[in-house]
CSV table of C-alpha atoms in Angstrom, one decimal:
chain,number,residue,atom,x,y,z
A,1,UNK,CA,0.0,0.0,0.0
A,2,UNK,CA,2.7,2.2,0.9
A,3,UNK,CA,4.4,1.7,-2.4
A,4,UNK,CA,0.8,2.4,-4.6
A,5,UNK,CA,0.6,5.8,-2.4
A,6,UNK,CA,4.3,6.6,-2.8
A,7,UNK,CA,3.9,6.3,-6.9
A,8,UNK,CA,0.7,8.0,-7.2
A,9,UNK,CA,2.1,11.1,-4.9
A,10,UNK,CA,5.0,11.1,-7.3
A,11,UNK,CA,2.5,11.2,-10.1
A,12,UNK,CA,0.9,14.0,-8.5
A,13,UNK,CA,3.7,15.9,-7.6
A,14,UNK,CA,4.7,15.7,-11.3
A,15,UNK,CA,1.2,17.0,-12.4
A,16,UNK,CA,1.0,19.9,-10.0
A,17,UNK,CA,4.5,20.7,-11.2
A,18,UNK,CA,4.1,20.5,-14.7
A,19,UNK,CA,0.7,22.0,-14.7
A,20,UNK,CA,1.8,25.1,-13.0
A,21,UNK,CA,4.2,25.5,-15.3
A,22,UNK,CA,6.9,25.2,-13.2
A,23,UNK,CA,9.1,22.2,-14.9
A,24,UNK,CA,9.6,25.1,-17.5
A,25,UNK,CA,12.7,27.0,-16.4
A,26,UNK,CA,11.5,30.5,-18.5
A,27,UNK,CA,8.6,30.6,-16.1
A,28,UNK,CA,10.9,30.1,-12.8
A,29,UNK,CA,13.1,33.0,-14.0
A,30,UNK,CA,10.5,35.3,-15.0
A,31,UNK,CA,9.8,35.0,-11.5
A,32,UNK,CA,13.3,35.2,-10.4
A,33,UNK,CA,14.0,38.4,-12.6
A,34,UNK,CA,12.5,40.6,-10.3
A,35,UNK,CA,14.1,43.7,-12.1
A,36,UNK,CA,12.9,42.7,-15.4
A,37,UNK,CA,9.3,41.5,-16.7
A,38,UNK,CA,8.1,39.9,-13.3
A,39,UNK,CA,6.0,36.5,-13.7
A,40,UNK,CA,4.1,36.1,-10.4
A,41,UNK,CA,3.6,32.1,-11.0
A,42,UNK,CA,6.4,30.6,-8.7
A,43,UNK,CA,5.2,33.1,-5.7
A,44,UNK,CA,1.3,31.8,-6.2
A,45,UNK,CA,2.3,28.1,-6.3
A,46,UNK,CA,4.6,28.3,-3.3
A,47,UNK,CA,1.7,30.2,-1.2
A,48,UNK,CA,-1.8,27.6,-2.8
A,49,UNK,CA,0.6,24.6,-1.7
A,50,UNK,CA,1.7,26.1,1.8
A,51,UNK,CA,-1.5,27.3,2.4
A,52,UNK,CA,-3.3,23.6,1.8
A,53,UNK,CA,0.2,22.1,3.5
A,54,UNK,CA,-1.0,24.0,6.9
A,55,UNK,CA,-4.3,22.5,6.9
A,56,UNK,CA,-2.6,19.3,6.6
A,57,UNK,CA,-0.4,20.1,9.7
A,58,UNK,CA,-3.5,21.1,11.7
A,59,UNK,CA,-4.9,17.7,10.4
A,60,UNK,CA,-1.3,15.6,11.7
A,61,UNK,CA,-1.0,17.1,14.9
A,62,UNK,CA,-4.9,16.1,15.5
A,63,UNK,CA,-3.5,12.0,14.3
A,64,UNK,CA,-1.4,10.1,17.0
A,65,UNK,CA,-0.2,8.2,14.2
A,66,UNK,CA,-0.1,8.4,10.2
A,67,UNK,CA,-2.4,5.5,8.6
A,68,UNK,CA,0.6,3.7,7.0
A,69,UNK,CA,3.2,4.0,9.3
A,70,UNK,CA,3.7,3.6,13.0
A,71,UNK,CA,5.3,6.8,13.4
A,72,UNK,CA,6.1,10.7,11.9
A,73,UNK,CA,9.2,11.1,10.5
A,74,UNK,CA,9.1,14.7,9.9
A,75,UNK,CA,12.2,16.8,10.2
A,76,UNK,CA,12.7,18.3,13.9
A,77,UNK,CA,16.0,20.3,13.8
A,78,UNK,CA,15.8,23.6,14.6
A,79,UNK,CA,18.8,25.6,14.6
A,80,UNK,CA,20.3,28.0,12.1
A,81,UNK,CA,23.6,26.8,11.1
A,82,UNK,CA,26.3,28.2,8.3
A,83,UNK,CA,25.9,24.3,6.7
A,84,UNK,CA,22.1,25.4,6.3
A,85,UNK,CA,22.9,29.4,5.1
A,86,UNK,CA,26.0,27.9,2.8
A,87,UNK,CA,23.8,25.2,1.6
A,88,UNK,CA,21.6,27.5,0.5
A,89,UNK,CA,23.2,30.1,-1.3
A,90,UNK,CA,24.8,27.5,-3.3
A,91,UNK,CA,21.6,26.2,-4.2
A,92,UNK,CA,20.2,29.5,-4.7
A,93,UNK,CA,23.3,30.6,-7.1
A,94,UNK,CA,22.4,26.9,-9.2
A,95,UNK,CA,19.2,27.4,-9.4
A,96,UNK,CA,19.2,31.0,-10.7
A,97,UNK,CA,22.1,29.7,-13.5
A,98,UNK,CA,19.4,27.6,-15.2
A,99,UNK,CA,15.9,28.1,-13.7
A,100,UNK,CA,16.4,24.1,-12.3
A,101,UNK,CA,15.8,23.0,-8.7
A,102,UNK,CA,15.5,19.4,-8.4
A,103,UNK,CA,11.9,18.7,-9.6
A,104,UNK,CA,12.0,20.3,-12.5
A,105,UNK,CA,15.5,19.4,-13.3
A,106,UNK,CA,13.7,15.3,-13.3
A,107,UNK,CA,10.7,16.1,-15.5
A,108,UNK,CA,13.2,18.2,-18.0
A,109,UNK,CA,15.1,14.4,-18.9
A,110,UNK,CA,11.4,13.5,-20.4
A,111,UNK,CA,10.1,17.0,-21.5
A,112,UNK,CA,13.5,18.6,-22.4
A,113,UNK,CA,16.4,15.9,-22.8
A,114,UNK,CA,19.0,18.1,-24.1
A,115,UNK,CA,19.7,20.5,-20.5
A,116,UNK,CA,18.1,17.6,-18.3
A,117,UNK,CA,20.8,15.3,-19.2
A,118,UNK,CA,23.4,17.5,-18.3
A,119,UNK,CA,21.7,19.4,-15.4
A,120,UNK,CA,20.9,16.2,-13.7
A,121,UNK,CA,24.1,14.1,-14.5
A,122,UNK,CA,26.0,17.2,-12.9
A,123,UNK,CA,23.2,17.4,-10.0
A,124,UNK,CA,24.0,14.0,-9.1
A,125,UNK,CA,27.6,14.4,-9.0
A,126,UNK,CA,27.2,17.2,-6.7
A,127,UNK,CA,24.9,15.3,-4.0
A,128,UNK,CA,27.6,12.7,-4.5
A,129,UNK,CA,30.4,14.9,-3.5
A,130,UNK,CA,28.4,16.0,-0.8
A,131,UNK,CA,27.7,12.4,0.5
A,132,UNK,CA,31.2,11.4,0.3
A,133,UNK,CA,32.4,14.1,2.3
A,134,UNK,CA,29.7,14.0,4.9
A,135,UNK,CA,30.7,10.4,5.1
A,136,UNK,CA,34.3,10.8,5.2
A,137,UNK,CA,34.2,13.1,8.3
A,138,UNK,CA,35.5,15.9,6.3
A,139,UNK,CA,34.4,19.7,6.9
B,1,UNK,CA,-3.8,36.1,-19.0
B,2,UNK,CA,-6.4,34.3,-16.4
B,3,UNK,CA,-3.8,31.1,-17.3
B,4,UNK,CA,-1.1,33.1,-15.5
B,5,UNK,CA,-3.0,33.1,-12.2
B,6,UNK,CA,-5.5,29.8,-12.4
B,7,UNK,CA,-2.6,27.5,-13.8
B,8,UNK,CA,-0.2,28.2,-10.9
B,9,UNK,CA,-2.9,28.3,-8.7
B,10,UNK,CA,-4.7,24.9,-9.4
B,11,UNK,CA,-0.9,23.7,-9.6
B,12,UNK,CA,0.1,24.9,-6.2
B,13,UNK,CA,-3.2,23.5,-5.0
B,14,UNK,CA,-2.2,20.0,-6.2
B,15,UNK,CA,1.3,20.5,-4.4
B,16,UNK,CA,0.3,20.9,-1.2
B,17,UNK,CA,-2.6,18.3,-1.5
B,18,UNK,CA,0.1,16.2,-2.3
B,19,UNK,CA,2.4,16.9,0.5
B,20,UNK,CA,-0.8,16.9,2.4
B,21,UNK,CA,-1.8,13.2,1.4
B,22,UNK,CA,2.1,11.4,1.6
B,23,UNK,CA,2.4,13.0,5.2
B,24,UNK,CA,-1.2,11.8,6.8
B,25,UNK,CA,-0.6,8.2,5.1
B,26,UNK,CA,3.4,7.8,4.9
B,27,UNK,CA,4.2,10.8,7.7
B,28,UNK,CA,7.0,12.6,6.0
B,29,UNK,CA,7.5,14.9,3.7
B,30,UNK,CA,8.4,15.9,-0.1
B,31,UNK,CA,11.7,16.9,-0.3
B,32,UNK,CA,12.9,16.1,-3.8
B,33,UNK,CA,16.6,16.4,-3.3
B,34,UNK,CA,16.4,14.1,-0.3
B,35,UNK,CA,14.2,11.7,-1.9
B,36,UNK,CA,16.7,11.5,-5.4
B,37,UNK,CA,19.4,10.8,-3.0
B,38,UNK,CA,18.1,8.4,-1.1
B,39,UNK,CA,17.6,6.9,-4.7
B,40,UNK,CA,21.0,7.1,-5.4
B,41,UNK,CA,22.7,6.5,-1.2
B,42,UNK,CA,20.4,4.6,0.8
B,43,UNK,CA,19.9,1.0,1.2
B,44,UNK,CA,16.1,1.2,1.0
B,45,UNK,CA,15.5,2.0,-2.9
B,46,UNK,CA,12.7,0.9,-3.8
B,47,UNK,CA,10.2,3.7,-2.5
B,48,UNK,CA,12.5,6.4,-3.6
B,49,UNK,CA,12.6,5.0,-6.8
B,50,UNK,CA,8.8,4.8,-7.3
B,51,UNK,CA,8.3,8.5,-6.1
B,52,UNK,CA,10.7,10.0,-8.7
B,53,UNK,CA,9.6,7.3,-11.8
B,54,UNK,CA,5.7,8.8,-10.8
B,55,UNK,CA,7.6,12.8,-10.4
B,56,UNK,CA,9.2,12.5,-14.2
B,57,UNK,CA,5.6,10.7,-15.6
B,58,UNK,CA,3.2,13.4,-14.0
B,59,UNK,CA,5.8,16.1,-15.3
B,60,UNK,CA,5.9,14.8,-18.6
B,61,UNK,CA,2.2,15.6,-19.3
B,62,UNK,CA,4.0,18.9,-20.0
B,63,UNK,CA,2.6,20.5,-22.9
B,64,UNK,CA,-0.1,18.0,-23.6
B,65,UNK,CA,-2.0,18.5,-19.9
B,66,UNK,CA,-2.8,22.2,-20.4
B,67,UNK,CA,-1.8,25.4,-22.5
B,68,UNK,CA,1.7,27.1,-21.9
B,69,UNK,CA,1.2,30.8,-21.3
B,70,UNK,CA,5.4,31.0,-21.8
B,71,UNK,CA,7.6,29.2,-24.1
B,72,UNK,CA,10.5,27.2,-23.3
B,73,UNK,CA,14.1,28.6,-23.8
B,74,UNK,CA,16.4,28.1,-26.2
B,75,UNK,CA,18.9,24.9,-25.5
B,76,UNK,CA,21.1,26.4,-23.2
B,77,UNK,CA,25.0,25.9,-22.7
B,78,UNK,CA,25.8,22.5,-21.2
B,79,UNK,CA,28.1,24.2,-19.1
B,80,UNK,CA,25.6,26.9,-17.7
B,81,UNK,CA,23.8,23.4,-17.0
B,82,UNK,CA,26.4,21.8,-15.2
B,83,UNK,CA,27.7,24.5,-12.9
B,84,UNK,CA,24.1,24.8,-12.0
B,85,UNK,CA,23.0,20.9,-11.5
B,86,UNK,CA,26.7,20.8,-9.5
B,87,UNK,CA,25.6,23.7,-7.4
B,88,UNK,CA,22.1,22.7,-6.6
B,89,UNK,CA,23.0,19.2,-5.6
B,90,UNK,CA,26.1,19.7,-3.3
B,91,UNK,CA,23.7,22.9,-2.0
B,92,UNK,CA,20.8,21.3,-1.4
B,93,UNK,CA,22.8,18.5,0.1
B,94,UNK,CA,24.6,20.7,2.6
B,95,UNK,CA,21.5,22.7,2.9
B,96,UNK,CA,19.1,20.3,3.8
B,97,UNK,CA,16.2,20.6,1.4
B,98,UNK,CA,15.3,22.4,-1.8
B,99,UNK,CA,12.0,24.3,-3.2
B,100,UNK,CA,10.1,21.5,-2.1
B,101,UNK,CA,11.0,20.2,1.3
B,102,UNK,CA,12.5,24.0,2.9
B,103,UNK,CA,10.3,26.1,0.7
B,104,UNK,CA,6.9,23.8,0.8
B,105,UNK,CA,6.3,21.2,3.2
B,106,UNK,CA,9.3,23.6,5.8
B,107,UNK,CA,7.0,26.6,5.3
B,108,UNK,CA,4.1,24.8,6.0
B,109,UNK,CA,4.8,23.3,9.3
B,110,UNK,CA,6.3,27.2,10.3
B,111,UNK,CA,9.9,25.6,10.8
B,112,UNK,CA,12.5,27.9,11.3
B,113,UNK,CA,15.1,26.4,9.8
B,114,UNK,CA,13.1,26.2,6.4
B,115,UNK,CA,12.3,29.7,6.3
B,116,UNK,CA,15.8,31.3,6.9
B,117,UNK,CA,16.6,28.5,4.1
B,118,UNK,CA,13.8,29.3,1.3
B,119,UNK,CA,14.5,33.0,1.8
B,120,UNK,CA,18.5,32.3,1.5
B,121,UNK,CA,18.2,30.8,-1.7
B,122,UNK,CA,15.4,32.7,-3.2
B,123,UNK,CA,17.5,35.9,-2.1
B,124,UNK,CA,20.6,34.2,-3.5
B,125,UNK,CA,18.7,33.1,-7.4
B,126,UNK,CA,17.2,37.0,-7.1
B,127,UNK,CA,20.9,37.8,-7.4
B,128,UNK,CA,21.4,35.0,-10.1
B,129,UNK,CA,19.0,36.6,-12.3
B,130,UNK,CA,20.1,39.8,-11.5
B,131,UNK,CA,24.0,39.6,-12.3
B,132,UNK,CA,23.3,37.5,-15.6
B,133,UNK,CA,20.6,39.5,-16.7
């Protein structure tokens, strides 16, 4: 069951993604290019799926448990570290190069195989430098 | 013109029902960069996997699903692309999330950590934009 749920989310995800318009890189930088000719999308996604995300928190912290697992796995650190503000800047830098972030990075192998290829292959490089390191201890 | 507002709208709606439905049932959330690399560095595979097949399937009912209101770019430079796929994956490695897990499913749940992140990177892709452009 967990596995039929898992795929269909994934589906979903994809849909939502794609119908927004947000697995198209011109769209993410319109709204990126504040200075220039400002698309709104990326701002009204974000806010219509935090908005419906909130409900869903009121909904958890009503559950004692989620119906397919025996317990919540939900991220509970809570400091501010420079790994967190570095992390991010890099990401932010990346993703401001091409108009990528992960998601639409995946659907562009299907729906634009000439950059996903290379944004993806590269992407995965990168996560595996940063595994390796983590793993080796090294700062 | 209504497209630009109703198709991210409807879009973002499907988001966060999504987040919404894989926390209640699976309870955790939709971070794509942590999913992909527990794809590619965990033991436990097969989930992972099945989330990003069903991620590239819905996204590639790009263009046939509903009307574009912007066209695509040019190809760009594979180089642009692989600075920026290098950057984005050791970042959102070291960072701890991306658009979706900081910026969605972080926001939602009011975690701190998630919004000094989403406001990092969106601050630091403004810039992006800004220098290129």
């Amino acid at each position: 069951m967990s596995a039929i749920v898992t795929l269909i989310t994934g589906i979903l995800f994809g849909l939502g993604l794609a119908f927004s318009e947000m697995t198209n890189p011109a769209v993410v930088i319109g709204f990126l290019d504040i200075f220039g000719n400002w698309n709104p999308s990326l701002l009204i996604v974000m806010a219509s799926a935090i908005a419906v995300g909130m409900l869903g928190y009121i909904i958890k912290n009503k559950q004692i448990k989620p119906l397919l697992s025996n317990k919540w796995q939900v991220p509970s650190l809570r400091h501010i570290d420079s790994k967190l503000i570095i992390g991010s800047v890099l990401f932010g830098i990346g993703w401001g190069l091409s108009g990528y972030c992960p998601g639409p990075g995946l659907t562009a192998l299907i729906n634009n195989p000439a950059e996903g290829f290379y944004f993806i292959s590269a992407l995965i490089i990168g996560s595996g430098l940063h595994y390796f390191q983590a793993r080796s201890g090294l700062k | 013109m209504m497209d630009m507002i109703f198709n991210p709208l409807v879009g973002g709606l499907l988001i966060g029902l999504t987040t919404t439905i894989y926390l209640l049932t699976l309870g955790k959330v939709i971070g794509i960069s942590g999913i992909l690399s527990q794809l590619l560095f965990s033991k436990e595979r097969f989930l992972p996997f099945l989330f990003i097949a069903g991620l590239i399937i819905g996204g590639a009912a790009y263009g046939t699903l509903t009307e574009q209101t912007v066209d695509f770019l040019e190809v760009r430079s594979p180089w642009l692309l692989i600075a920026s796929g290098l950057l984005v994956g050791y970042g959102t490695r070291l960072g701890g999330g991306c658009t979706s897990g900081h910026g969605v499913c972080g926001i939602s749940r009011l975690s701190p950590r998630s919004i000094i992140a989403t406001l990092t990177f969106m601050l630091a892709a403004i810039m992006t934009v800004a220098v290129l452009n």
